Coordinates of C-alpha atoms in Angstrom, one line a residue:
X28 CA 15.5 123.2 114.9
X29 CA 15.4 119.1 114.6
X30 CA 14.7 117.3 111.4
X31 CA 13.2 113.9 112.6
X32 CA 12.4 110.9 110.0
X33 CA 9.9 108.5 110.8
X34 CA 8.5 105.2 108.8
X35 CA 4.5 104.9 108.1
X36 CA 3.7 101.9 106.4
X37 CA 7.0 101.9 104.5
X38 CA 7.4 105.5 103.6
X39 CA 9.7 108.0 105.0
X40 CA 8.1 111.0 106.4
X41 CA 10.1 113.8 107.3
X42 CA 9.0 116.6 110.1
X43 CA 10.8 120.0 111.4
X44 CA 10.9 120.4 114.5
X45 CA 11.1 123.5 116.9
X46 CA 10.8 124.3 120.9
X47 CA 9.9 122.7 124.2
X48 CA 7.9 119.8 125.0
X49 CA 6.6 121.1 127.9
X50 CA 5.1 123.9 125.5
X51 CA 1.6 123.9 123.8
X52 CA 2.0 122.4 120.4
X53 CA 1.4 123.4 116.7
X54 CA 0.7 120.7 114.4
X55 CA 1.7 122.7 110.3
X56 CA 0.7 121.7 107.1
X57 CA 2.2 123.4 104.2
X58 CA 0.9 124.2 100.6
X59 CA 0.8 122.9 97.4
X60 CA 4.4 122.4 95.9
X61 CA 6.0 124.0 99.4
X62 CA 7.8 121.6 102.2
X63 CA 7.7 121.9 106.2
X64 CA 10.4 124.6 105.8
X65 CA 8.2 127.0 104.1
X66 CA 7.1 127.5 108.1
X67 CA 10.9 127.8 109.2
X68 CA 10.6 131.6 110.0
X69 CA 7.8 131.6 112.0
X70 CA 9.1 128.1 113.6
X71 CA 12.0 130.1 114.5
X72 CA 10.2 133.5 116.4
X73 CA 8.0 131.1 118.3
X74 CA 10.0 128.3 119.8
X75 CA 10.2 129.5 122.9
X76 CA 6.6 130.0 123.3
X77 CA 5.1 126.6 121.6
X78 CA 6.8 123.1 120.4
X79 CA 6.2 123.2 116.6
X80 CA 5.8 120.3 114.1
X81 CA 5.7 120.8 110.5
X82 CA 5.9 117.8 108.4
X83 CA 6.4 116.9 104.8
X84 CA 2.7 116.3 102.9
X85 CA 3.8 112.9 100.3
X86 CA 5.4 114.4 97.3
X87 CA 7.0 117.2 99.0
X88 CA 10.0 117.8 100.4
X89 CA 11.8 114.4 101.6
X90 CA 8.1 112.5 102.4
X91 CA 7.6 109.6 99.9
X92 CA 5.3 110.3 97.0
X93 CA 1.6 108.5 97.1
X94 CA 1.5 105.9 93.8
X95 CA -2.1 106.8 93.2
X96 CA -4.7 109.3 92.7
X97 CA -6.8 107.7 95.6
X98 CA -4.3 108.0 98.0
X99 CA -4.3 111.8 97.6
X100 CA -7.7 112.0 98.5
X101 CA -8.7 114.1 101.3
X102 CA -10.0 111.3 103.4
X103 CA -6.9 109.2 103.3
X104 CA -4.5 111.9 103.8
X105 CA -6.7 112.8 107.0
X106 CA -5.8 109.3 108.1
X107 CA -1.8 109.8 107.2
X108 CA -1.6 113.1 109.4
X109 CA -3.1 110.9 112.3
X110 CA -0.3 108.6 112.1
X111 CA 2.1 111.1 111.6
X112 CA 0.6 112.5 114.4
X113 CA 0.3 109.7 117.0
X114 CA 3.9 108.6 116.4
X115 CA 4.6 112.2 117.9
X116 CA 2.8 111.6 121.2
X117 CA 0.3 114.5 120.7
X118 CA -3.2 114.2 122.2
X119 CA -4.4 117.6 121.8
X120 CA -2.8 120.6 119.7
X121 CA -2.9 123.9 117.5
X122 CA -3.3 123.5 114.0
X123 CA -1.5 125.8 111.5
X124 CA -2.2 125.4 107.9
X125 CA -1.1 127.3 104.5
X126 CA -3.2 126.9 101.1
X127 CA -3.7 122.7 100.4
X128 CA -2.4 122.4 104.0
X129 CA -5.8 124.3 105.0
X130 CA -8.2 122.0 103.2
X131 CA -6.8 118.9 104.9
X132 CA -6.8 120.6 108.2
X133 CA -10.1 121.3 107.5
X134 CA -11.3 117.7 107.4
X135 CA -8.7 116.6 110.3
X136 CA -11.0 118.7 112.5
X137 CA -14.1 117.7 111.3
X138 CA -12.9 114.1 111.8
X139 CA -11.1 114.7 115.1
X140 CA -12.8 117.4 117.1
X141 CA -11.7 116.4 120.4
X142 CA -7.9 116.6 119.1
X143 CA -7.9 120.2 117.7
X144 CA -7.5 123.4 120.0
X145 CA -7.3 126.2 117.7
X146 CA -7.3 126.4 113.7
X147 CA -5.7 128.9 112.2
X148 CA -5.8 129.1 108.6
X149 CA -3.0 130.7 106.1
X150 CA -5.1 132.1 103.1
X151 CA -6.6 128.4 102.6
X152 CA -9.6 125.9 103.6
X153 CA -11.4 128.2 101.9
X154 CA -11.4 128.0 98.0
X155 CA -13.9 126.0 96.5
X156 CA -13.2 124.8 93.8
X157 CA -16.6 125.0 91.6
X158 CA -17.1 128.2 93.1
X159 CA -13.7 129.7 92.2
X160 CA -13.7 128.4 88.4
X161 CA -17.3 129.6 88.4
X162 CA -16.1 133.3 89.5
X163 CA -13.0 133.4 88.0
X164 CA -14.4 132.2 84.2
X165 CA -17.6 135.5 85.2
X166 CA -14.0 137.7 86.0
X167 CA -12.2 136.5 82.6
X168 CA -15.0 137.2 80.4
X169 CA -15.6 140.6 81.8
X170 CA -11.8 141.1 81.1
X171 CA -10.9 141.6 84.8
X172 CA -9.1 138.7 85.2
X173 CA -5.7 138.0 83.3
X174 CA -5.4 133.8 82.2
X175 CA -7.7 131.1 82.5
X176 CA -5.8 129.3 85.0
X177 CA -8.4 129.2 87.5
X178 CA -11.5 128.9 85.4
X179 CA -12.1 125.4 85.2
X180 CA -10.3 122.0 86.8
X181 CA -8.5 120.8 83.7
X182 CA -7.5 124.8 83.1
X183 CA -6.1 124.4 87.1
X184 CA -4.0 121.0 86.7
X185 CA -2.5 121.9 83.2
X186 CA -1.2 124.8 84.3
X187 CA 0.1 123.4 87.7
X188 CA 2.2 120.3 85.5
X189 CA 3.8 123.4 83.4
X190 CA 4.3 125.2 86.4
X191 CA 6.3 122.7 88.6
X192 CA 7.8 120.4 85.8
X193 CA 9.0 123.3 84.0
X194 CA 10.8 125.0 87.2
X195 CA 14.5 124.3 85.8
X196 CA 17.6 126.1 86.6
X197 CA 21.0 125.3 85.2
X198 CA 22.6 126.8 88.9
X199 CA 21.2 127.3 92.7
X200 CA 22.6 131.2 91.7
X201 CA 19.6 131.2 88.8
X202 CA 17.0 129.5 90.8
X203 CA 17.9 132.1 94.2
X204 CA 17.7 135.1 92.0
X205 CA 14.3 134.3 90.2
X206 CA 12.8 133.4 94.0
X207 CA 14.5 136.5 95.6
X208 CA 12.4 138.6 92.6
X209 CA 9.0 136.4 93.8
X210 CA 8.7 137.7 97.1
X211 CA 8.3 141.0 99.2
X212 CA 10.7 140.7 101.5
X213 CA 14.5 138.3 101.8
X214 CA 16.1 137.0 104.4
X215 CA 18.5 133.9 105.0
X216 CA 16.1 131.7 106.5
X217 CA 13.8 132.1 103.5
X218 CA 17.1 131.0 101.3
X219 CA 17.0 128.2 103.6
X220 CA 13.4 127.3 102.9
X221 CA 13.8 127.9 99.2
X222 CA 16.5 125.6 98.3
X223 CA 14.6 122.8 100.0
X224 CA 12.4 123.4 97.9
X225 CA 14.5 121.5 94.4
X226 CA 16.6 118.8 94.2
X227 CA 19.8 118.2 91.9
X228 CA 19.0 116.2 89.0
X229 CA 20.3 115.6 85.9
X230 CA 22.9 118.4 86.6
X231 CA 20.3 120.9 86.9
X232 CA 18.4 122.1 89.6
X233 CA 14.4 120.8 89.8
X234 CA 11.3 121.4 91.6
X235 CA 10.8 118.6 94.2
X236 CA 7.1 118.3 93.8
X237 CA 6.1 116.6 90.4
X238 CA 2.9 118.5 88.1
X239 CA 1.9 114.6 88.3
X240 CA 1.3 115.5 92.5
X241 CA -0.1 118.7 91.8
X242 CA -2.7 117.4 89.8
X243 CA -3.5 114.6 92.4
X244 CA -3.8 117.0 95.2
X245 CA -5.7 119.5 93.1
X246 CA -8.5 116.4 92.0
X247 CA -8.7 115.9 95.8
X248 CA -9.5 119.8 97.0
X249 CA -12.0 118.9 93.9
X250 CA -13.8 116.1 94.6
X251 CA -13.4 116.5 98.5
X252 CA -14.2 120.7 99.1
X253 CA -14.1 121.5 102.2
X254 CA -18.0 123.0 102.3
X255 CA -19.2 119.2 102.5
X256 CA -17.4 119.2 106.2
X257 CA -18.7 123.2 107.0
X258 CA -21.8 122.2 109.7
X259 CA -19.3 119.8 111.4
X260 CA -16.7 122.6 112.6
X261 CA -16.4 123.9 115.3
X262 CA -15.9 127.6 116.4
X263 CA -12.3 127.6 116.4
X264 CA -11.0 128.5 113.2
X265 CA -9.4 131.8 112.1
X266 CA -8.5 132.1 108.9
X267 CA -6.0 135.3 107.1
X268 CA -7.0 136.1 104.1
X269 CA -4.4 137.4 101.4
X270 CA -5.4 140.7 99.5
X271 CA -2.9 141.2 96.8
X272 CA -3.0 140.5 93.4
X273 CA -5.9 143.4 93.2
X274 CA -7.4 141.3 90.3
X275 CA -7.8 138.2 93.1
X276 CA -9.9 140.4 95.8
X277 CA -13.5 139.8 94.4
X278 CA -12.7 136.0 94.4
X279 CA -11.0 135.5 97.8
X280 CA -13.8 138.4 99.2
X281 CA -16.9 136.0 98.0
X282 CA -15.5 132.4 98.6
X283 CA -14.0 134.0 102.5
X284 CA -17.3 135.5 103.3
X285 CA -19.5 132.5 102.3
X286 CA -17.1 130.6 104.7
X287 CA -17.3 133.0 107.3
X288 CA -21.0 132.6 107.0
X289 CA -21.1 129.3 107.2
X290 CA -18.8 128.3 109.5
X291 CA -18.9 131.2 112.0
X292 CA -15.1 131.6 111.3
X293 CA -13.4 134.8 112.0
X294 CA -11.6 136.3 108.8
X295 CA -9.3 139.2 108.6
X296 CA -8.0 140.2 105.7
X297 CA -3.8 140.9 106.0
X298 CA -3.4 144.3 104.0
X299 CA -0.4 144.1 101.7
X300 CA -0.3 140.8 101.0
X301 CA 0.1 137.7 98.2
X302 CA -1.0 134.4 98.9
X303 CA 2.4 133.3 100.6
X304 CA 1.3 135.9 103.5
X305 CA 3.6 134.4 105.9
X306 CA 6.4 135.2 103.8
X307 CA 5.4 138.4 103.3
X308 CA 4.8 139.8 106.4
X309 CA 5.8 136.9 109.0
X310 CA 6.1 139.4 112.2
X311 CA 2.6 140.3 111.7
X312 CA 1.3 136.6 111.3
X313 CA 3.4 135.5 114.3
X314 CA 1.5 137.9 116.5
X315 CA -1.5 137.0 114.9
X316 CA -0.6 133.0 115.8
X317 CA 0.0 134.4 119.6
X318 CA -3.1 136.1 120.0
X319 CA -5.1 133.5 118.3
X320 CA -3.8 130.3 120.2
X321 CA -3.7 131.8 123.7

């Protein structure tokens, strides 16, 4: 694996890389609050089959963070990937996407047909947001859905700026044993992944990505859904769908299937697990990249 640093228009940008040139590559956008290592395991069971970029979306990881709400928007960050992309001499590629990732993919593709191969989506792309606060607030009031997070926009944000600016651990020890406890399965390289996920501050350990970014990226998905771009895809997109928590499967069931419908997209649902599904089962969604982008 390389980590490469590149400028665009004055801001670093920061990109993992893995495998051959001479290989077909995968372009990888991550999710909300995650970095370009959140791929690292699946980077690392398919190098010698594809070269792999996955780069830092502003506010994450080691890319500079945007100074404005406008610059989060969809459309701009469309134009940002491009330049990340042509600085890495890629004409035509995969696309891998997880979550936010998904929903600027999304628009990449719509924008840049000829450019994109394959698009296979990680459990993303396809929550819209009116739709999700619409069926979640139905879900809440019938008392089969725990919290109000995801019931309306300003429900979404305040509980995103909680959620990241409260992530604060005195040691690395604390912070590995809470994420250890968040997911299925541990292994070094997610270790790896999840310390790049906070920085030292203030002699405790923080979450990289500000609730200020969350709630920028989370107006975008918002105000830009990906259903306004639907009749200008074409029919090359897979997407995994997540199936666990229980209480979720009505919601991701009805926003994947009006997706599927259309877009023409394939979905299949990956038994068993959350919404980080390439965590939880990453041998299973590393076939599921090789069959896909054959």
């Amino acid at each position: 694996m390389n980590e490469i640093n590149i400028d665009i228009t004055g801001n670093n940008v920061r990109i993992h890389e893995w495998g051959n040139n001479d290989n077909p590559t995968i372009i990888c956008l991550h999710g909300l609050g995650s970095t370009s290592l959140s791929f690292l395991e699946l980077g690392e069971a398919l190098k010698n089959k594809y070269h792999i970029y996955s780069i830092d979306l502003p506010g994450h990881g080691e890319t500079s963070t945007f100074e404005s709400d406008e610059e989060y928007e969809i459309p701009n960050l469309v134009l940002w990937v491009d330049k990340v992309i042509k600085t890495l001499q890629k004409d035509s590629f995969f696309l891998l996407a997880h979550s936010w990732g998904g929903d600027i993919t999304l628009h990449y593709a719509a924008r840049y047909p000829e450019k994109v191969i394959k698009l296979l989506l990680l459990d993303g792309g396809y929550y819209i947001k009116d739709r999700l606060y619409s069926i979640a607030s139905n879900l809440y009031d019938e008392g089969k859905l725990k919290g109000r997070s995801s019931c309306s926009l300003e429900e979404e944000i305040e509980y995103y700026i909680k959620d990241f600016d409260e992530y604060v651990f005195d040691t690395w020890e604390d912070f590995i044993k809470v994420e250890k406890g968040a997911y299925m399965k541990w292994s070094p390289l997610k270790e790896v992944s999840s310390r790049d996920l906070m920085k030292k501050e203030d002699g405790k350990q923080k979450f990289r990505a500000s609730g200020n970014t969350a709630r920028r990226a989370i107006l975008s998905m918002s105000k830009n859904p990906t259903k306004e771009i639907w009749d200008n895809l074409s029919n090359n997109i897979l997407l995994l769908q997540s199936t666990l928590p229980e209480s979720w499967l009505n919601i991701r069931n009805t926003l994947s299937n009006e997706f599927r419908q259309e877009t023409n997209a394939k979905v299949k649902k990956i038994d068993n697990t959350t919404h980080m599904l390439h965590w939880d089962k990453p041998e299973i969604i590393v076939k599921e990249i090789i069959n896909w982008f054959k």
